Amino acid sequence: MTAPVVTAGPVLGIETSCDETAAAVLDPSGRVLAQALWSQVAEHARFGGVVPELAARAHLARLPGMVLSVLAEAGARLAAVAATTGPGLIGGLIVGANLAKGLALARNLPFYAINHLEAHALAARLPWLADPSPAFPYLTLLVSGGHCLLVETQGPGAHRVLGRTLDDAPGEAFDKVAKMLDLGWPGGPALERLAAEGDPRAVPLPRAMRGRLGCNFSFSGLKTAVATRLAARGGRLSRREQADVAASFQAAVAEQLADRARTALRMVPACETLVVSGGVAANAAVRVALATVAAQEGRRMVAPPPGLCTDNAVMVAWAAIERARAGDPGQDLFVPPRPRWELTEPSPARAASPAERG
Ligand code: KG4
Ligand code: ZN
């Protein structure tokens, strides 16, 4: 393997693991030279969730033009190309990874196969995001539509999982409750807006896992409690009552996240920072609850701005820069996209080439 060259120039990042088509070019210090993001929400909304085949086709339609335009805007010669290669929806991953590999091959550049979860976890270290940037190790709470993890982030490629959800991810719970309240899809942002009009103490809802040992999560009981509550009212709620349900649900999620984060912080005394990332970290009530816990435990909370909490390509390019700085020369072009890829599994350093496989 050749020595890492990525720090010699800009890096292109590509994100296509779910329903955001995104590309960004960062200089090696982490400055954003160009970025573009297209949310496919309108394509999927009438189905009430992401349709994988539609997502893959939409990535295919949009990504090539988007990459050309960010490259033109950045105007500098690339030093490396990175794409999310898992975990995620396989069709989109193939589109993003293949475009990145083609570009790497054509321009003879290193290719970085990025784990989407690691990209979320490292985004808080973008140098302009917090002063000082979170130093390793830190505790990461990753809360999105598909994931809920508490992780000790020790460095690129070095993560220790302390807890995870036993059922739904919090974003999934937000989306399902929003659907029950007829708020459309995706539900998180709409539910947060409605919650602003309600009273978070109005509706008693369960606080799953509170005070339990360990740092696992559970959201399905909460979701069912909301469903039962709504069914008992025959679905006839005034706007004010709906807002109370939304606010009470949001408070219950925020409290559970805060309670689990407190337990985890006590398990990792060396971690000075609590990093919160993923789509649900865009929620203001969640951010306030976690900042409060961090302060009570004598730590600092760092969360990317909402636009970098949800899926984006800036975090993908940045993850490649972090990996290169840590000595990773990149992956060869035979590394396949992976729908499932645990954060603790090693990076796909090299897959056997067809010749090696014989
Ligand atoms: O990280 P992300 O963009 O995609 C995944 O990797 O899953 O997260 C999307 C999830 C969705 O479930 C969405 O409803 C939720 O994050 N979300 C929010 C908010 N913004 C996005 N949940 C609560 N409040 C928000 N403001
Ligand atoms: Zn994500």
Coordinates of C-alpha atoms and ligand atoms in Angstrom, one line a residue:
M1 CA 0.0 0.0 0.0
T2 CA 1.2 3.5 -0.8
A3 CA 1.6 6.2 1.9
P4 CA -1.4 8.4 2.5
V5 CA -1.5 11.3 0.1
V6 CA -4.8 12.7 1.1
T7 CA -3.5 15.5 3.2
A8 CA -1.9 16.9 0.0
G9 CA -5.2 18.2 -1.4
P10 CA -9.0 18.3 -1.4
V11 CA -11.2 15.3 -0.8
L12 CA -14.5 14.6 -2.5
G13 CA -17.1 12.9 -0.2
I14 CA -20.3 11.2 -1.5
E15 CA -23.3 10.2 0.6
T16 CA -26.1 8.0 -0.9
S17 CA -26.8 5.5 1.9
C18 CA -30.5 6.4 2.4
D19 CA -32.6 9.2 0.9
E20 CA -30.2 12.1 0.7
T21 CA -28.1 12.5 -2.4
A22 CA -25.0 14.5 -1.3
A23 CA -21.5 15.5 -2.5
A24 CA -18.9 17.8 -0.9
V25 CA -15.3 18.8 -1.4
L26 CA -13.2 19.6 1.7
D27 CA -9.7 20.9 1.7
P28 CA -7.4 18.8 3.9
S29 CA -7.9 21.2 6.9
G30 CA -11.6 20.5 6.8
R31 CA -12.7 23.7 5.1
V32 CA -15.8 23.2 2.9
L33 CA -14.9 24.2 -0.7
A34 CA -18.2 23.1 -2.2
Q35 CA -21.2 21.1 -1.2
A36 CA -24.6 20.0 -2.5
L37 CA -27.4 18.0 -1.0
W38 CA -30.7 16.9 -2.5
S39 CA -33.3 15.4 -0.2
Q40 CA -35.5 12.8 -1.8
V41 CA -38.3 13.4 0.7
A42 CA -40.8 14.4 -2.0
E43 CA -40.1 11.2 -3.9
H44 CA -41.0 9.0 -0.9
A45 CA -43.5 11.0 1.1
R46 CA -46.6 9.5 -0.6
F47 CA -45.4 6.0 0.4
G48 CA -44.8 7.1 4.0
G49 CA -41.2 6.0 4.1
V50 CA -38.1 5.4 1.9
V51 CA -38.7 3.1 -1.0
P52 CA -35.3 1.5 -1.7
E53 CA -35.6 1.0 -5.4
L54 CA -36.9 4.6 -5.9
A55 CA -34.1 5.9 -3.8
A56 CA -31.4 4.1 -5.8
R57 CA -32.9 5.4 -9.1
A58 CA -33.1 8.9 -7.8
H59 CA -29.4 8.8 -6.6
L60 CA -28.5 7.6 -10.1
A61 CA -30.3 10.4 -11.7
R62 CA -28.9 13.1 -9.5
L63 CA -25.5 12.1 -8.3
P64 CA -23.3 12.4 -11.5
G65 CA -24.4 16.0 -12.2
M66 CA -24.1 16.9 -8.6
V67 CA -20.5 15.6 -8.4
L68 CA -19.5 17.5 -11.6
S69 CA -20.9 20.7 -10.1
V70 CA -19.2 20.5 -6.7
L71 CA -15.9 19.6 -8.5
A72 CA -16.3 22.6 -10.8
E73 CA -17.1 24.9 -7.8
A74 CA -14.2 23.6 -5.7
G75 CA -11.9 24.2 -8.6
A76 CA -8.9 22.4 -7.1
R77 CA -7.3 19.1 -8.1
L78 CA -8.6 16.3 -5.9
A79 CA -6.2 14.2 -3.7
A80 CA -8.7 11.5 -2.8
V81 CA -12.3 10.3 -3.3
A82 CA -14.5 8.9 -0.5
A83 CA -18.0 7.4 -0.5
T84 CA -20.3 5.9 2.2
T85 CA -20.1 2.2 1.5
G86 CA -22.3 1.1 4.4
P87 CA -24.4 0.5 6.4
G88 CA -27.5 1.5 4.3
L89 CA -29.7 0.7 1.4
I90 CA -27.7 -1.4 -1.0
G91 CA -28.9 0.3 -4.3
G92 CA -27.9 3.7 -3.2
L93 CA -24.6 2.5 -1.7
I94 CA -23.8 0.9 -5.1
V95 CA -24.5 4.1 -7.0
G96 CA -22.3 6.2 -4.7
A97 CA -19.5 3.7 -4.3
N98 CA -19.3 3.0 -8.0
L99 CA -19.2 6.6 -9.0
A100 CA -16.4 7.3 -6.4
K101 CA -14.4 4.2 -7.5
G102 CA -14.7 5.2 -11.2
L103 CA -13.4 8.7 -10.5
A104 CA -10.6 7.3 -8.3
L105 CA -9.6 4.9 -11.1
A106 CA -9.8 7.5 -13.8
R107 CA -7.7 10.0 -11.9
N108 CA -5.5 7.5 -10.1
L109 CA -6.6 8.7 -6.7
P110 CA -6.9 6.8 -3.4
F111 CA -10.5 5.6 -2.6
Y112 CA -11.9 5.7 0.9
A113 CA -14.8 3.3 1.8
I114 CA -16.5 5.2 4.7
N115 CA -18.7 3.7 7.4
H116 CA -21.8 6.0 7.6
L117 CA -21.9 5.7 11.4
E118 CA -18.2 6.6 11.8
A119 CA -18.9 9.6 9.6
H120 CA -21.6 10.8 12.0
A121 CA -19.4 10.1 15.0
L122 CA -16.4 12.1 13.6
A123 CA -18.4 15.0 12.2
A124 CA -18.2 16.9 15.5
R125 CA -14.4 17.1 14.9
L126 CA -14.7 19.3 11.8
P127 CA -12.2 22.0 12.9
W128 CA -14.5 25.0 12.6
L129 CA -17.3 23.4 14.5
A130 CA -16.2 23.6 18.1
D131 CA -13.4 25.3 19.9
P132 CA -11.5 23.2 21.0
S133 CA -12.4 20.3 18.8
P134 CA -13.4 17.2 20.8
A135 CA -10.3 15.2 21.6
F136 CA -10.2 11.4 21.5
P137 CA -11.6 9.6 23.4
Y138 CA -15.1 11.0 23.6
L139 CA -18.5 9.6 24.1
T140 CA -20.7 9.6 21.0
L141 CA -24.5 9.4 21.1
L142 CA -25.7 8.5 17.6
V143 CA -29.4 9.0 17.2
S144 CA -31.0 8.7 13.8
G145 CA -33.8 7.0 11.8
G146 CA -32.0 3.7 11.7
H147 CA -29.5 3.8 14.6
C148 CA -29.2 4.4 18.3
L149 CA -25.8 3.9 19.8
L150 CA -23.7 5.0 22.7
V151 CA -20.0 4.6 21.7
E152 CA -16.7 5.5 23.1
T153 CA -15.0 7.0 20.0
Q154 CA -11.3 6.4 20.6
G155 CA -10.1 7.4 17.1
P156 CA -10.8 6.6 13.4
G157 CA -11.5 2.9 13.2
A158 CA -11.5 2.5 17.0
H159 CA -14.9 2.5 18.6
R160 CA -16.3 0.7 21.7
V161 CA -20.1 0.3 21.8
L162 CA -21.5 0.8 25.3
G163 CA -25.2 0.6 24.5
R164 CA -27.7 0.4 21.7
T165 CA -31.5 0.2 21.2
L166 CA -33.2 -3.1 21.9
D167 CA -36.0 -2.3 19.4
D168 CA -36.7 1.0 17.5
A169 CA -34.3 3.8 16.8
P170 CA -35.5 7.2 18.2
G171 CA -35.9 8.7 14.7
E172 CA -38.1 5.7 13.8
A173 CA -40.2 6.4 16.9
F174 CA -40.5 10.1 16.0
D175 CA -41.6 9.1 12.5
K176 CA -44.1 6.5 13.7
V177 CA -45.7 8.8 16.3
A178 CA -45.8 11.6 13.7
K179 CA -47.7 9.3 11.4
M180 CA -50.2 8.6 14.1
L181 CA -50.7 12.3 14.4
D182 CA -51.1 12.7 10.6
L183 CA -48.0 14.9 10.4
G184 CA -46.7 13.3 7.2
W185 CA -43.2 11.8 6.7
P186 CA -40.5 12.2 7.8
G187 CA -42.0 13.1 11.0
G188 CA -39.2 14.3 13.2
P189 CA -39.1 18.0 12.2
A190 CA -43.0 18.2 12.0
L191 CA -43.4 16.7 15.4
E192 CA -40.9 19.1 16.9
R193 CA -42.8 22.0 15.4
L194 CA -46.1 20.8 16.8
A195 CA -44.5 20.0 20.2
A196 CA -43.6 23.7 20.5
E197 CA -47.3 24.5 21.0
G198 CA -47.9 21.7 23.7
D199 CA -47.2 21.0 27.3
P200 CA -44.5 18.3 27.8
R201 CA -46.1 17.4 31.2
A202 CA -49.6 17.0 29.9
V203 CA -49.6 13.3 29.0
P204 CA -48.1 10.7 31.3
L205 CA -45.9 8.4 29.2
P206 CA -43.5 5.6 30.3
R207 CA -39.9 6.3 30.9
A208 CA -38.3 3.1 29.6
M209 CA -35.0 1.9 31.0
R210 CA -34.7 4.8 33.5
G211 CA -32.3 3.9 36.3
R212 CA -31.4 0.5 34.7
L213 CA -27.9 -0.7 34.7
G214 CA -26.1 -0.4 31.3
C215 CA -26.8 1.9 28.5
N216 CA -29.3 0.2 26.3
F217 CA -32.4 2.0 25.0
S218 CA -36.0 1.0 24.2
F219 CA -38.5 3.1 22.3
S220 CA -41.2 0.7 21.3
G221 CA -43.1 0.8 24.6
L222 CA -43.3 4.6 24.3
K223 CA -44.6 4.4 20.8
T224 CA -47.2 1.8 21.8
A225 CA -48.3 4.0 24.8
V226 CA -48.9 6.9 22.4
A227 CA -50.9 4.6 20.1
T228 CA -53.0 3.3 23.0
R229 CA -53.6 6.9 24.2
L230 CA -54.8 8.0 20.8
A231 CA -56.9 4.9 20.3
A232 CA -58.7 5.5 23.6
R233 CA -59.7 8.9 22.3
G234 CA -61.0 7.4 19.1
G235 CA -58.5 9.5 17.2
R236 CA -60.5 12.7 17.9
L237 CA -58.0 15.1 19.4
S238 CA -58.0 18.9 19.2
R239 CA -54.9 20.6 17.8
R240 CA -54.0 21.5 21.4
E241 CA -54.3 17.9 22.6
Q242 CA -52.2 16.7 19.7
A243 CA -49.6 19.2 20.6
D244 CA -49.6 18.0 24.2
V245 CA -49.0 14.4 22.9
A246 CA -46.2 15.5 20.7
A247 CA -44.5 17.6 23.4
S248 CA -44.9 14.7 26.0
F249 CA -43.5 12.2 23.6
Q250 CA -40.6 14.4 22.7
A251 CA -39.8 15.0 26.4
A252 CA -39.9 11.2 27.1
V253 CA -37.4 10.5 24.3
A254 CA -35.2 13.4 25.4
E255 CA -35.3 12.1 29.0
Q256 CA -34.4 8.6 28.1
L257 CA -31.5 9.7 25.9
A258 CA -30.3 11.9 28.7
D259 CA -30.6 9.2 31.4
R260 CA -28.7 6.7 29.2
A261 CA -26.0 9.2 28.3
R262 CA -25.5 10.0 32.0
T263 CA -24.9 6.3 32.8
A264 CA -22.5 6.1 29.9
L265 CA -20.6 9.2 30.9
R266 CA -20.0 7.7 34.3
M267 CA -18.5 4.6 32.6
V268 CA -16.0 6.6 30.6
P269 CA -14.4 9.1 32.9
A270 CA -11.6 9.8 30.4
C271 CA -14.1 11.2 27.9
E272 CA -14.3 15.0 28.4
T273 CA -16.9 15.5 25.6
L274 CA -20.3 14.1 24.8
V275 CA -20.8 14.3 21.0
V276 CA -24.4 14.0 19.8
S277 CA -25.0 13.3 16.1
G278 CA -27.5 11.8 13.7
G279 CA -30.9 13.2 12.6
V280 CA -32.5 13.2 16.0
A281 CA -29.7 15.4 17.3
A282 CA -31.2 18.2 15.2
N283 CA -34.0 18.3 17.8
A284 CA -33.7 21.3 20.1
A285 CA -35.3 19.6 23.2
V286 CA -33.0 16.6 22.8
R287 CA -30.0 18.9 22.5
V288 CA -31.0 20.8 25.7
A289 CA -31.5 17.6 27.7
L290 CA -28.1 16.3 26.7
A291 CA -26.3 19.5 27.2
T292 CA -27.8 19.6 30.7
V293 CA -26.6 16.1 31.5
A294 CA -23.1 16.8 30.2
A295 CA -22.8 19.9 32.3
Q296 CA -24.1 18.1 35.4
E297 CA -21.4 15.4 34.8
G298 CA -18.7 18.0 34.4
R299 CA -18.4 17.5 30.6
R300 CA -19.0 19.4 27.5
M301 CA -21.6 18.6 24.8
V302 CA -20.7 19.1 21.2
A303 CA -23.4 18.6 18.5
P304 CA -23.0 19.6 14.8
P305 CA -25.4 22.2 13.5
P306 CA -28.7 20.5 12.5
G307 CA -27.8 20.4 8.8
L308 CA -24.7 18.3 9.6
C309 CA -26.6 16.1 12.1
T310 CA -28.8 14.7 9.3
D311 CA -27.2 12.9 6.4
N312 CA -24.7 14.9 4.4
A313 CA -21.5 14.5 2.4
V314 CA -19.3 16.9 4.4
M315 CA -19.0 14.3 7.2
V316 CA -18.1 11.6 4.6
A317 CA -15.2 13.6 3.2
W318 CA -14.1 14.6 6.7
A319 CA -14.1 10.9 7.9
A320 CA -11.7 10.2 5.0
I321 CA -9.4 13.0 6.1
E322 CA -9.4 11.7 9.6
R323 CA -8.6 8.2 8.4
A324 CA -5.8 9.4 6.2
R325 CA -4.3 11.4 9.1
A326 CA -4.4 8.3 11.2
G327 CA -2.4 6.5 8.5
D328 CA -5.1 4.8 6.4
P329 CA -4.0 4.8 2.8
G330 CA -7.5 4.0 1.5
Q331 CA -9.2 0.9 0.3
D332 CA -8.8 -0.9 -3.0
L333 CA -11.6 -0.8 -5.6
F334 CA -12.7 -4.3 -4.9
V335 CA -14.2 -3.4 -1.5
P336 CA -17.9 -4.0 -1.9
P337 CA -20.7 -1.8 -0.4
R338 CA -22.2 -3.4 2.7
P339 CA -25.9 -3.0 3.8
R340 CA -24.8 -4.1 7.3
W341 CA -21.6 -2.8 8.7
E342 CA -21.1 -2.6 12.5
L343 CA -19.1 0.3 13.7
T344 CA -16.8 -2.1 15.6
E345 CA -16.0 -4.2 12.6
P346 CA -12.7 -3.3 11.1
S347 CA -12.7 -1.0 8.0
P348 CA -12.7 -3.1 4.9
A349 CA -8.9 -2.6 4.5
R350 CA -8.7 -4.7 1.4
A351 CA -11.0 -7.2 -0.2
A352 CA -9.3 -10.0 -2.2
S353 CA -9.1 -9.0 -5.9
P354 CA -10.5 -11.5 -8.4
A355 CA -6.9 -12.5 -9.3
E356 CA -6.1 -13.2 -5.6
R357 CA -9.3 -15.1 -5.2
G358 CA -8.1 -17.3 -8.2
Ligands
KG4_1 O1 -29.3 10.7 10.3 P1 -30.5 10.8 9.4 O2 -30.7 11.9 8.5 O3 -30.7 9.5 8.6 C1 -30.4 8.2 9.1 O4 -29.2 7.8 9.0 O5 -31.3 7.6 9.7 O6 -31.8 10.8 10.4 C2 -33.1 10.8 10.0 C3 -34.0 10.7 11.2 C4 -35.5 10.6 10.8 O7 -36.1 9.6 11.5 C5 -36.1 12.0 11.2 O8 -37.4 12.0 11.5 C6 -35.2 12.3 12.4 O9 -33.9 11.8 12.0 N1 -35.2 13.8 12.6 C7 -35.6 14.4 13.7 C8 -35.5 15.8 13.5 N2 -34.9 16.0 12.3 C9 -34.7 14.7 11.7 N3 -36.2 13.9 14.8 C10 -36.6 14.7 15.8 N4 -36.5 16.1 15.6 C11 -35.9 16.6 14.5 N5 -35.8 18.0 14.4
ZN2 ZN -27.4 9.0 9.1

